[in-house]
PDB file of C-alpha atoms in Angstrom:
ATOM      1  CA  MET A   1     118.572  90.017  79.784  1.00 60.00           C
ATOM      2  CA  ALA A   2     117.130  92.365  82.392  1.00 68.00           C
ATOM      3  CA  ARG A   3     119.285  94.135  85.012  1.00 86.00           C
ATOM      4  CA  SER A   4     117.862  94.454  88.510  1.00 91.00           C
ATOM      5  CA  THR A   5     119.459  97.010  90.846  1.00 95.00           C
ATOM      6  CA  PRO A   6     118.454  97.826  94.431  1.00 95.00           C
ATOM      7  CA  HIS A   7     117.539 101.389  95.387  1.00 96.00           C
ATOM      8  CA  ARG A   8     116.488 103.345  98.423  1.00 94.00           C
ATOM      9  CA  ILE A   9     113.665 105.799  97.802  1.00 96.00           C
ATOM     10  CA  THR A  10     113.179 108.553 100.315  1.00 96.00           C
ATOM     11  CA  CYS A  11     109.610 109.568 101.166  1.00 96.00           C
ATOM     12  CA  ALA A  12     108.495 113.124 102.006  1.00 97.00           C
ATOM     13  CA  ASP A  13     108.604 112.253 105.731  1.00 95.00           C
ATOM     14  CA  GLY A  14     112.152 110.942 105.484  1.00 95.00           C
ATOM     15  CA  PHE A  15     111.392 107.232 105.538  1.00 93.00           C
ATOM     16  CA  GLU A  16     113.483 105.095 103.155  1.00 93.00           C
ATOM     17  CA  LEU A  17     111.789 102.409 101.056  1.00 94.00           C
ATOM     18  CA  HIS A  18     113.499  99.300  99.703  1.00 92.00           C
ATOM     19  CA  ALA A  19     112.959  99.163  95.924  1.00 96.00           C
ATOM     20  CA  SER A  20     114.361  97.453  92.831  1.00 97.00           C
ATOM     21  CA  LEU A  21     114.656  98.834  89.361  1.00 98.00           C
ATOM     22  CA  HIS A  22     114.365  96.148  86.663  1.00 97.00           C
ATOM     23  CA  SER A  23     115.851  97.589  83.456  1.00 96.00           C
ATOM     24  CA  PRO A  24     115.858  96.172  79.907  1.00 95.00           C
ATOM     25  CA  GLU A  25     119.184  95.952  78.175  1.00 90.00           C
ATOM     26  CA  GLY A  26     117.918  97.904  75.188  1.00 89.00           C
ATOM     27  CA  PRO A  27     115.805 101.050  74.826  1.00 92.00           C
ATOM     28  CA  VAL A  28     113.042 101.802  77.283  1.00 95.00           C
ATOM     29  CA  ARG A  29     109.519 102.322  76.048  1.00 95.00           C
ATOM     30  CA  GLY A  30     108.026 103.255  79.426  1.00 97.00           C
ATOM     31  CA  VAL A  31     108.240 102.621  83.154  1.00 98.00           C
ATOM     32  CA  VAL A  32     105.847 100.404  85.107  1.00 98.00           C
ATOM     33  CA  LEU A  33     105.311 100.732  88.860  1.00 98.00           C
ATOM     34  CA  VAL A  34     104.221  97.521  90.573  1.00 98.00           C
ATOM     35  CA  HIS A  35     102.218  98.257  93.752  1.00 98.00           C
ATOM     36  CA  PRO A  36     102.033  95.045  95.880  1.00 97.00           C
ATOM     37  CA  ALA A  37      99.178  93.497  97.737  1.00 97.00           C
ATOM     38  CA  THR A  38      98.961  93.793 101.516  1.00 94.00           C
ATOM     39  CA  ALA A  39     101.583  91.649 103.280  1.00 91.00           C
ATOM     40  CA  MET A  40     103.128  90.533 100.001  1.00 94.00           C
ATOM     41  CA  PRO A  41     106.889  91.113  99.442  1.00 93.00           C
ATOM     42  CA  ALA A  42     108.181  92.791  96.321  1.00 95.00           C
ATOM     43  CA  SER A  43     109.991  89.607  95.351  1.00 94.00           C
ATOM     44  CA  MET A  44     106.629  88.037  94.506  1.00 96.00           C
ATOM     45  CA  TYR A  45     106.521  90.267  91.425  1.00 97.00           C
ATOM     46  CA  PHE A  46     110.128  89.852  90.187  1.00 97.00           C
ATOM     47  CA  ALA A  47     109.237  87.242  87.522  1.00 97.00           C
ATOM     48  CA  PHE A  48     106.443  89.437  86.211  1.00 98.00           C
ATOM     49  CA  ALA A  49     108.774  92.427  86.138  1.00 98.00           C
ATOM     50  CA  ALA A  50     111.388  90.404  84.220  1.00 97.00           C
ATOM     51  CA  ARG A  51     108.816  89.544  81.535  1.00 96.00           C
ATOM     52  CA  LEU A  52     107.915  93.190  81.120  1.00 97.00           C
ATOM     53  CA  THR A  53     111.565  94.119  80.691  1.00 97.00           C
ATOM     54  CA  ASP A  54     111.720  91.653  77.814  1.00 94.00           C
ATOM     55  CA  ASP A  55     109.239  93.969  76.103  1.00 94.00           C
ATOM     56  CA  GLY A  56     111.239  97.121  76.743  1.00 95.00           C
ATOM     57  CA  PHE A  57     109.668  98.336  79.983  1.00 97.00           C
ATOM     58  CA  ALA A  58     111.619  99.483  83.038  1.00 97.00           C
ATOM     59  CA  VAL A  59     109.844  98.185  86.124  1.00 98.00           C
ATOM     60  CA  VAL A  60     109.927  99.394  89.725  1.00 98.00           C
ATOM     61  CA  THR A  61     109.099  96.948  92.523  1.00 98.00           C
ATOM     62  CA  TYR A  62     109.157  97.875  96.195  1.00 97.00           C
ATOM     63  CA  ASN A  63     107.927  97.069  99.676  1.00 94.00           C
ATOM     64  CA  TYR A  64     105.576  99.241 101.697  1.00 95.00           C
ATOM     65  CA  ARG A  65     107.162 100.502 104.876  1.00 94.00           C
ATOM     66  CA  GLY A  66     106.913  97.975 107.701  1.00 90.00           C
ATOM     67  CA  VAL A  67     106.214  94.989 105.449  1.00 89.00           C
ATOM     68  CA  ASN A  68     109.708  93.897 104.443  1.00 74.00           C
ATOM     69  CA  PRO A  69     112.448  93.147 105.322  1.00 65.00           C
ATOM     70  CA  SER A  70     111.136  91.012 108.160  1.00 51.00           C
ATOM     71  CA  GLY A  71     111.192  92.230 111.717  1.00 57.00           C
ATOM     72  CA  VAL A  72     110.392  95.863 111.020  1.00 77.00           C
ATOM     73  CA  ALA A  73     106.586  95.811 111.299  1.00 73.00           C
ATOM     74  CA  LYS A  74     106.630  96.171 115.082  1.00 79.00           C
ATOM     75  CA  ARG A  75     108.915  99.220 114.834  1.00 79.00           C
ATOM     76  CA  THR A  76     106.935 100.923 112.060  1.00 85.00           C
ATOM     77  CA  ARG A  77     103.945 103.153 112.636  1.00 88.00           C
ATOM     78  CA  ALA A  78     102.076 103.048 109.321  1.00 92.00           C
ATOM     79  CA  GLY A  79      98.575 102.499 107.979  1.00 92.00           C
ATOM     80  CA  PHE A  80      97.159 102.171 104.536  1.00 96.00           C
ATOM     81  CA  LEU A  81      96.930 105.952 104.055  1.00 95.00           C
ATOM     82  CA  THR A  82     100.583 106.266 105.071  1.00 95.00           C
ATOM     83  CA  TRP A  83     101.428 103.799 102.332  1.00 97.00           C
ATOM     84  CA  ILE A  84      99.302 105.700  99.864  1.00 97.00           C
ATOM     85  CA  ASP A  85     100.214 109.285 100.660  1.00 97.00           C
ATOM     86  CA  GLN A  86     103.892 108.682 101.451  1.00 97.00           C
ATOM     87  CA  ASP A  87     105.170 105.436  99.889  1.00 97.00           C
ATOM     88  CA  VAL A  88     103.201 105.351  96.616  1.00 98.00           C
ATOM     89  CA  ASP A  89     103.803 109.086  96.134  1.00 98.00           C
ATOM     90  CA  ALA A  90     107.575 108.708  96.644  1.00 98.00           C
ATOM     91  CA  VAL A  91     107.877 105.745  94.279  1.00 98.00           C
ATOM     92  CA  THR A  92     105.819 107.490  91.595  1.00 98.00           C
ATOM     93  CA  ARG A  93     107.798 110.706  91.802  1.00 97.00           C
ATOM     94  CA  TRP A  94     111.162 108.830  91.839  1.00 98.00           C
ATOM     95  CA  ALA A  95     110.253 106.810  88.737  1.00 98.00           C
ATOM     96  CA  ALA A  96     109.104 109.933  86.882  1.00 97.00           C
ATOM     97  CA  GLU A  97     112.439 111.589  87.689  1.00 96.00           C
ATOM     98  CA  GLN A  98     114.426 108.546  86.460  1.00 95.00           C
ATOM     99  CA  TYR A  99     112.589 108.440  83.140  1.00 96.00           C
ATOM    100  CA  PRO A 100     111.402 111.934  82.288  1.00 95.00           C
ATOM    101  CA  GLY A 101     109.226 112.163  79.198  1.00 93.00           C
ATOM    102  CA  LEU A 102     108.378 108.448  79.001  1.00 96.00           C
ATOM    103  CA  PRO A 103     104.964 106.938  79.696  1.00 97.00           C
ATOM    104  CA  LEU A 104     104.476 106.214  83.375  1.00 98.00           C
ATOM    105  CA  LEU A 105     102.205 103.235  84.065  1.00 98.00           C
ATOM    106  CA  ALA A 106     101.238 101.208  87.082  1.00 98.00           C
ATOM    107  CA  VAL A 107     100.082  97.711  87.927  1.00 98.00           C
ATOM    108  CA  GLY A 108      98.412  97.261  91.326  1.00 98.00           C
ATOM    109  CA  HIS A 109      97.635  93.939  92.935  1.00 98.00           C
ATOM    110  CA  SER A 110      94.775  93.829  95.502  1.00 97.00           C
ATOM    111  CA  PHE A 111      95.490  96.792  97.819  1.00 97.00           C
ATOM    112  CA  GLY A 112      98.008  97.922  95.238  1.00 98.00           C
ATOM    113  CA  GLY A 113      95.137  98.740  92.926  1.00 98.00           C
ATOM    114  CA  HIS A 114      93.473 100.753  95.659  1.00 98.00           C
ATOM    115  CA  ALA A 115      96.807 102.523  96.132  1.00 97.00           C
ATOM    116  CA  ILE A 116      96.678 103.597  92.500  1.00 98.00           C
ATOM    117  CA  GLY A 117      93.132 104.930  92.874  1.00 97.00           C
ATOM    118  CA  LEU A 118      93.639 106.748  96.152  1.00 98.00           C
ATOM    119  CA  SER A 119      97.060 108.323  95.591  1.00 98.00           C
ATOM    120  CA  ALA A 120      97.241 111.910  94.282  1.00 97.00           C
ATOM    121  CA  SER A 121     100.491 110.984  92.558  1.00 97.00           C
ATOM    122  CA  SER A 122      98.559 108.642  90.232  1.00 98.00           C
ATOM    123  CA  GLN A 123      97.463 111.733  88.340  1.00 97.00           C
ATOM    124  CA  ARG A 124     100.921 111.497  86.749  1.00 97.00           C
ATOM    125  CA  LEU A 125     100.123 108.089  85.238  1.00 98.00           C
ATOM    126  CA  THR A 126      99.404 107.421  81.571  1.00 97.00           C
ATOM    127  CA  ALA A 127      97.375 104.295  82.362  1.00 98.00           C
ATOM    128  CA  ALA A 128      96.983 101.664  85.086  1.00 98.00           C
ATOM    129  CA  VAL A 129      96.054  98.032  85.660  1.00 98.00           C
ATOM    130  CA  MET A 130      94.249  96.837  88.797  1.00 98.00           C
ATOM    131  CA  VAL A 131      94.342  93.103  89.522  1.00 98.00           C
ATOM    132  CA  ALA A 132      91.936  91.632  92.145  1.00 98.00           C
ATOM    133  CA  SER A 133      91.352  95.075  93.682  1.00 98.00           C
ATOM    134  CA  GLN A 134      87.990  94.616  95.302  1.00 97.00           C
ATOM    135  CA  ALA A 135      86.011  96.415  98.011  1.00 97.00           C
ATOM    136  CA  GLY A 136      87.105  94.220 100.892  1.00 96.00           C
ATOM    137  CA  SER A 137      83.860  94.262 102.880  1.00 97.00           C
ATOM    138  CA  LEU A 138      83.129  90.853 104.470  1.00 96.00           C
ATOM    139  CA  ARG A 139      79.591  90.963 103.061  1.00 96.00           C
ATOM    140  CA  PHE A 140      80.969  90.416  99.532  1.00 97.00           C
ATOM    141  CA  ILE A 141      82.570  87.050 100.360  1.00 96.00           C
ATOM    142  CA  PRO A 142      80.052  84.508  98.971  1.00 95.00           C
ATOM    143  CA  SER A 143      81.206  81.452 100.949  1.00 96.00           C
ATOM    144  CA  VAL A 144      79.963  81.478 104.539  1.00 96.00           C
ATOM    145  CA  ARG A 145      82.914  79.348 105.631  1.00 95.00           C
ATOM    146  CA  GLU A 146      85.407  81.686 103.956  1.00 95.00           C
ATOM    147  CA  ARG A 147      83.630  84.740 105.354  1.00 95.00           C
ATOM    148  CA  LEU A 148      83.913  83.340 108.903  1.00 96.00           C
ATOM    149  CA  LEU A 149      87.580  82.445 108.408  1.00 94.00           C
ATOM    150  CA  VAL A 150      88.449  85.903 107.101  1.00 94.00           C
ATOM    151  CA  ALA A 151      86.449  87.493 109.922  1.00 95.00           C
ATOM    152  CA  LEU A 152      88.435  85.441 112.397  1.00 94.00           C
ATOM    153  CA  TYR A 153      91.696  86.878 111.112  1.00 91.00           C
ATOM    154  CA  LEU A 154      90.510  90.418 110.490  1.00 92.00           C
ATOM    155  CA  LYS A 155      88.133  90.967 113.404  1.00 92.00           C
ATOM    156  CA  PHE A 156      89.726  88.912 116.173  1.00 93.00           C
ATOM    157  CA  ILE A 157      93.300  87.683 115.589  1.00 92.00           C
ATOM    158  CA  GLY A 158      94.433  90.864 113.742  1.00 90.00           C
ATOM    159  CA  PRO A 159      93.255  93.444 116.314  1.00 92.00           C
ATOM    160  CA  LEU A 160      94.362  91.257 119.232  1.00 93.00           C
ATOM    161  CA  CYS A 161      97.906  90.841 117.839  1.00 92.00           C
ATOM    162  CA  ALA A 162      98.055  94.512 116.821  1.00 91.00           C
ATOM    163  CA  ARG A 163      97.323  95.602 120.399  1.00 91.00           C
ATOM    164  CA  LEU A 164      99.359  92.961 122.207  1.00 91.00           C
ATOM    165  CA  LEU A 165     102.353  92.538 119.864  1.00 91.00           C
ATOM    166  CA  GLY A 166     102.320  95.869 118.070  1.00 91.00           C
ATOM    167  CA  TYR A 167     101.959  94.233 114.641  1.00 90.00           C
ATOM    168  CA  MET A 168     100.118  91.462 112.773  1.00 90.00           C
ATOM    169  CA  PRO A 169     102.410  88.368 112.460  1.00 90.00           C
ATOM    170  CA  TYR A 170     101.262  87.125 109.057  1.00 87.00           C
ATOM    171  CA  ALA A 171     104.738  85.560 108.467  1.00 87.00           C
ATOM    172  CA  ARG A 172     104.251  83.146 111.397  1.00 85.00           C
ATOM    173  CA  LEU A 173     100.841  82.240 110.028  1.00 83.00           C
ATOM    174  CA  GLY A 174     102.249  81.503 106.550  1.00 84.00           C
ATOM    175  CA  LEU A 175     100.129  84.281 105.041  1.00 85.00           C
ATOM    176  CA  GLY A 176     102.846  86.632 103.754  1.00 89.00           C
ATOM    177  CA  GLU A 177     104.865  89.264 105.590  1.00 91.00           C
ATOM    178  CA  ASP A 178     104.138  90.931 108.912  1.00 91.00           C
ATOM    179  CA  VAL A 179     102.027  94.084 108.798  1.00 92.00           C
ATOM    180  CA  PRO A 180     102.191  97.143 111.069  1.00 92.00           C
ATOM    181  CA  ALA A 181      99.480  97.395 113.758  1.00 93.00           C
ATOM    182  CA  GLN A 182      97.844 100.528 112.317  1.00 94.00           C
ATOM    183  CA  ALA A 183      97.303  98.906 108.945  1.00 93.00           C
ATOM    184  CA  SER A 184      95.884  95.797 110.546  1.00 93.00           C
ATOM    185  CA  LEU A 185      93.403  97.799 112.566  1.00 95.00           C
ATOM    186  CA  GLU A 186      92.317  99.884 109.586  1.00 95.00           C
ATOM    187  CA  TRP A 187      91.780  96.740 107.537  1.00 94.00           C
ATOM    188  CA  SER A 188      89.676  95.282 110.367  1.00 94.00           C
ATOM    189  CA  ARG A 189      87.508  98.398 110.552  1.00 95.00           C
ATOM    190  CA  TRP A 190      86.957  98.781 106.827  1.00 97.00           C
ATOM    191  CA  ALA A 191      86.027  95.082 106.409  1.00 96.00           C
ATOM    192  CA  SER A 192      82.935  95.660 108.583  1.00 95.00           C
ATOM    193  CA  LEU A 193      81.652  98.602 106.594  1.00 97.00           C
ATOM    194  CA  PRO A 194      79.099  97.805 103.848  1.00 96.00           C
ATOM    195  CA  ARG A 195      81.018  99.814 101.203  1.00 97.00           C
ATOM    196  CA  PHE A 196      84.531  99.282 102.628  1.00 97.00           C
ATOM    197  CA  TYR A 197      86.593 102.446 102.897  1.00 97.00           C
ATOM    198  CA  PHE A 198      83.970 104.396 100.929  1.00 98.00           C
ATOM    199  CA  ASP A 199      82.054 104.467 104.225  1.00 97.00           C
ATOM    200  CA  ASP A 200      84.994 105.929 106.156  1.00 97.00           C
ATOM    201  CA  PRO A 201      84.807 109.763 105.943  1.00 96.00           C
ATOM    202  CA  SER A 202      88.458 110.095 106.926  1.00 95.00           C
ATOM    203  CA  VAL A 203      89.568 108.417 103.666  1.00 96.00           C
ATOM    204  CA  ASP A 204      87.431 110.558 101.376  1.00 97.00           C
ATOM    205  CA  ALA A 205      87.767 107.706  98.883  1.00 98.00           C
ATOM    206  CA  ALA A 206      85.117 108.805  96.348  1.00 97.00           C
ATOM    207  CA  ALA A 207      86.830 112.159  95.864  1.00 98.00           C
ATOM    208  CA  ARG A 208      90.269 110.574  95.637  1.00 98.00           C
ATOM    209  CA  LEU A 209      89.275 108.057  92.979  1.00 98.00           C
ATOM    210  CA  GLY A 210      87.186 110.622  91.122  1.00 97.00           C
ATOM    211  CA  ARG A 211      90.125 112.911  90.414  1.00 97.00           C
ATOM    212  CA  LEU A 212      91.951 110.443  88.155  1.00 98.00           C
ATOM    213  CA  ARG A 213      91.818 110.812  84.348  1.00 98.00           C
ATOM    214  CA  MET A 214      93.291 107.823  82.536  1.00 98.00           C
ATOM    215  CA  PRO A 215      92.483 104.390  81.008  1.00 98.00           C
ATOM    216  CA  VAL A 216      92.252 101.613  83.619  1.00 98.00           C
ATOM    217  CA  LEU A 217      92.180  97.862  83.076  1.00 98.00           C
ATOM    218  CA  ALA A 218      90.408  96.207  86.079  1.00 98.00           C
ATOM    219  CA  ILE A 219      90.914  92.437  86.265  1.00 98.00           C
ATOM    220  CA  GLY A 220      88.774  90.097  88.345  1.00 98.00           C
ATOM    221  CA  LEU A 221      89.302  86.371  88.957  1.00 98.00           C
ATOM    222  CA  ASP A 222      86.437  83.908  88.948  1.00 98.00           C
ATOM    223  CA  ASP A 223      87.998  81.651  91.593  1.00 97.00           C
ATOM    224  CA  ASP A 224      88.920  84.533  93.904  1.00 97.00           C
ATOM    225  CA  PRO A 225      87.058  83.776  97.171  1.00 96.00           C
ATOM    226  CA  TRP A 226      87.353  87.386  98.354  1.00 95.00           C
ATOM    227  CA  GLY A 227      86.713  89.365  95.186  1.00 95.00           C
ATOM    228  CA  PRO A 228      83.493  88.592  93.332  1.00 96.00           C
ATOM    229  CA  PRO A 229      82.677  90.889  90.383  1.00 97.00           C
ATOM    230  CA  GLU A 230      80.344  93.132  92.368  1.00 97.00           C
ATOM    231  CA  ALA A 231      83.134  93.899  94.851  1.00 98.00           C
ATOM    232  CA  ILE A 232      85.460  94.950  92.032  1.00 98.00           C
ATOM    233  CA  ASP A 233      82.696  96.866  90.260  1.00 98.00           C
ATOM    234  CA  LEU A 234      82.082  98.924  93.421  1.00 98.00           C
ATOM    235  CA  VAL A 235      85.631 100.247  93.167  1.00 98.00           C
ATOM    236  CA  CYS A 236      85.457 100.774  89.420  1.00 98.00           C
ATOM    237  CA  GLU A 237      82.248 102.792  89.557  1.00 97.00           C
ATOM    238  CA  HIS A 238      84.089 105.464  91.535  1.00 98.00           C
ATOM    239  CA  LEU A 239      86.716 105.898  88.829  1.00 98.00           C
ATOM    240  CA  THR A 240      84.347 108.386  87.286  1.00 98.00           C
ATOM    241  CA  GLY A 241      86.984 110.243  85.286  1.00 98.00           C
ATOM    242  CA  CYS A 242      88.627 107.114  83.896  1.00 98.00           C
ATOM    243  CA  THR A 243      87.883 104.860  80.957  1.00 98.00           C
ATOM    244  CA  VAL A 244      87.592 101.514  82.672  1.00 98.00           C
ATOM    245  CA  GLU A 245      87.933  98.210  80.838  1.00 98.00           C
ATOM    246  CA  ARG A 246      86.784  95.193  82.875  1.00 98.00           C
ATOM    247  CA  ARG A 247      88.155  91.681  82.362  1.00 98.00           C
ATOM    248  CA  GLN A 248      87.365  88.452  84.196  1.00 98.00           C
ATOM    249  CA  PHE A 249      89.646  85.433  84.121  1.00 98.00           C
ATOM    250  CA  SER A 250      88.952  81.868  85.221  1.00 98.00           C
ATOM    251  CA  PRO A 251      91.249  78.830  85.664  1.00 98.00           C
ATOM    252  CA  ALA A 252      90.076  77.803  82.183  1.00 98.00           C
ATOM    253  CA  ASP A 253      91.989  80.792  80.812  1.00 97.00           C
ATOM    254  CA  SER A 254      95.182  79.370  82.253  1.00 97.00           C
ATOM    255  CA  LEU A 255      95.074  75.723  81.260  1.00 96.00           C
ATOM    256  CA  GLY A 256      92.856  74.847  84.247  1.00 97.00           C
ATOM    257  CA  GLN A 257      95.358  76.167  86.794  1.00 97.00           C
ATOM    258  CA  GLY A 258      93.862  77.932  89.806  1.00 97.00           C
ATOM    259  CA  ILE A 259      94.452  81.661  90.207  1.00 97.00           C
ATOM    260  CA  CYS A 260      92.636  82.821  93.361  1.00 96.00           C
ATOM    261  CA  HIS A 261      93.273  86.177  94.996  1.00 96.00           C
ATOM    262  CA  LEU A 262      97.030  86.042  95.201  1.00 95.00           C
ATOM    263  CA  GLY A 263      97.930  83.787  92.262  1.00 96.00           C
ATOM    264  CA  PHE A 264      97.814  86.017  89.200  1.00 98.00           C
ATOM    265  CA  PHE A 265     101.512  86.890  89.487  1.00 98.00           C
ATOM    266  CA  ARG A 266     102.748  83.293  89.931  1.00 97.00           C
ATOM    267  CA  GLU A 267     105.078  82.396  87.104  1.00 96.00           C
ATOM    268  CA  HIS A 268     103.019  79.444  85.893  1.00 96.00           C
ATOM    269  CA  HIS A 269     100.518  82.002  84.519  1.00 98.00           C
ATOM    270  CA  ALA A 270     103.214  83.806  82.529  1.00 98.00           C
ATOM    271  CA  ALA A 271     102.226  82.390  79.130  1.00 97.00           C
ATOM    272  CA  THR A 272      98.453  82.549  79.673  1.00 98.00           C
ATOM    273  CA  LEU A 273      97.416  85.541  81.807  1.00 98.00           C
ATOM    274  CA  TRP A 274     100.324  87.954  81.756  1.00 98.00           C
ATOM    275  CA  PRO A 275     100.206  88.691  78.003  1.00 98.00           C
ATOM    276  CA  THR A 276      96.860  90.435  78.469  1.00 97.00           C
ATOM    277  CA  VAL A 277      98.481  92.896  80.819  1.00 98.00           C
ATOM    278  CA  ARG A 278     101.623  93.218  78.741  1.00 97.00           C
ATOM    279  CA  ASP A 279      99.669  93.939  75.544  1.00 97.00           C
ATOM    280  CA  TRP A 280      97.435  96.449  77.314  1.00 97.00           C
ATOM    281  CA  LEU A 281     100.478  98.293  78.687  1.00 97.00           C
ATOM    282  CA  ARG A 282     102.088  98.315  75.240  1.00 96.00           C
ATOM    283  CA  ARG A 283      98.924  99.816  73.786  1.00 95.00           C
ATOM    284  CA  HIS A 284      99.181 102.690  76.222  1.00 96.00           C
ATOM    285  CA  ALA A 285     102.906 103.210  75.818  1.00 93.00           C
ATOM    286  CA  PRO A 286     103.148 103.740  72.041  1.00 80.00           C
ATOM    287  CA  VAL A 287     106.130 106.116  72.257  1.00 55.00           C
ATOM    288  CA  ARG A 288     109.007 104.897  70.117  1.00 55.00           C
ATOM    289  CA  VAL A 289     111.646 107.299  71.377  1.00 44.00           C
ATOM    290  CA  ALA A 290     113.748 105.538  74.004  1.00 44.00           C
ATOM    291  CA  HIS A 291     115.447 106.760  77.132  1.00 45.00           C
ATOM    292  CA  GLY A 292     118.656 107.453  75.354  1.00 44.00           C
ATOM    293  CA  PRO A 293     119.725 107.653  71.720  1.00 36.00           C
ATOM    294  CA  ALA A 294     118.326 104.306  70.552  1.00 38.00           C
ATOM    295  CA  VAL A 295     114.872 103.771  69.138  1.00 38.00           C
ATOM    296  CA  LEU A 296     112.568 100.986  70.248  1.00 43.00           C
ATOM    297  CA  ARG A 297     110.568  99.227  67.518  1.00 37.00           C
ATOM    298  CA  ASP A 298     107.627  96.933  68.118  1.00 38.00           C
ATOM    299  CA  ARG A 299     108.418  93.323  67.436  1.00 34.00           C
TER     300      ARG A 299
END
């Protein structure tokens, strides 16, 4: 049985993040950071975290500032780079301090994968998994109808709400949690660029991704309307110092159940899709010495 305990993690600028540490009852083989998708609450990844604890991993889940709990987006001034340079950095450093000497790994979903690539703190990682982390340029969306719908939210509704309300009310729209205005405006701008944030000099994305040195598993989903393989490959080709393993999954790999952009971490994929990530993490956390006197043995 896993134990889940709430924590407050203080960033370099003093902001406190809401996080949970999911700990196995026995020895710990390594610690896994779960970086969420934009507007997705940490609770979405609790079931996935629990499965990893069954295999001896300690798992950290958390919310980006301004995303959760509800009602804080309007009061929070934060963009994607704030999340990357402050939030991701703080969570990574905190986890490394809690489990010194153990493998430090990360799983990033959508923007969470970008957060791994762009954060300087990811140089501490042993290995990482990116799930549905695509270059989010509108031009990559193959369906004209879907492209127009996404453009409506990103180019019209998002900027309008950001300027009038001070945040993007995704919760009211049934699309996740509210997002701070700055993040919404950045997302809108990057979506219009042919190569996403790689075309934004202020991000310096190519240099950021190029400094990492680790194995990376990059997962794409065939029924993801926003992330075709070429959009994921554009991100992967900038991980020039990493050994990148690419995998594509389709509904056929999960008993015909749809996956789409946000579905990989739904619990009904636990027996079909999650073992690939679990086994890959195990392969890159071979240390048998536990955090404490006990010794963890592979089952």
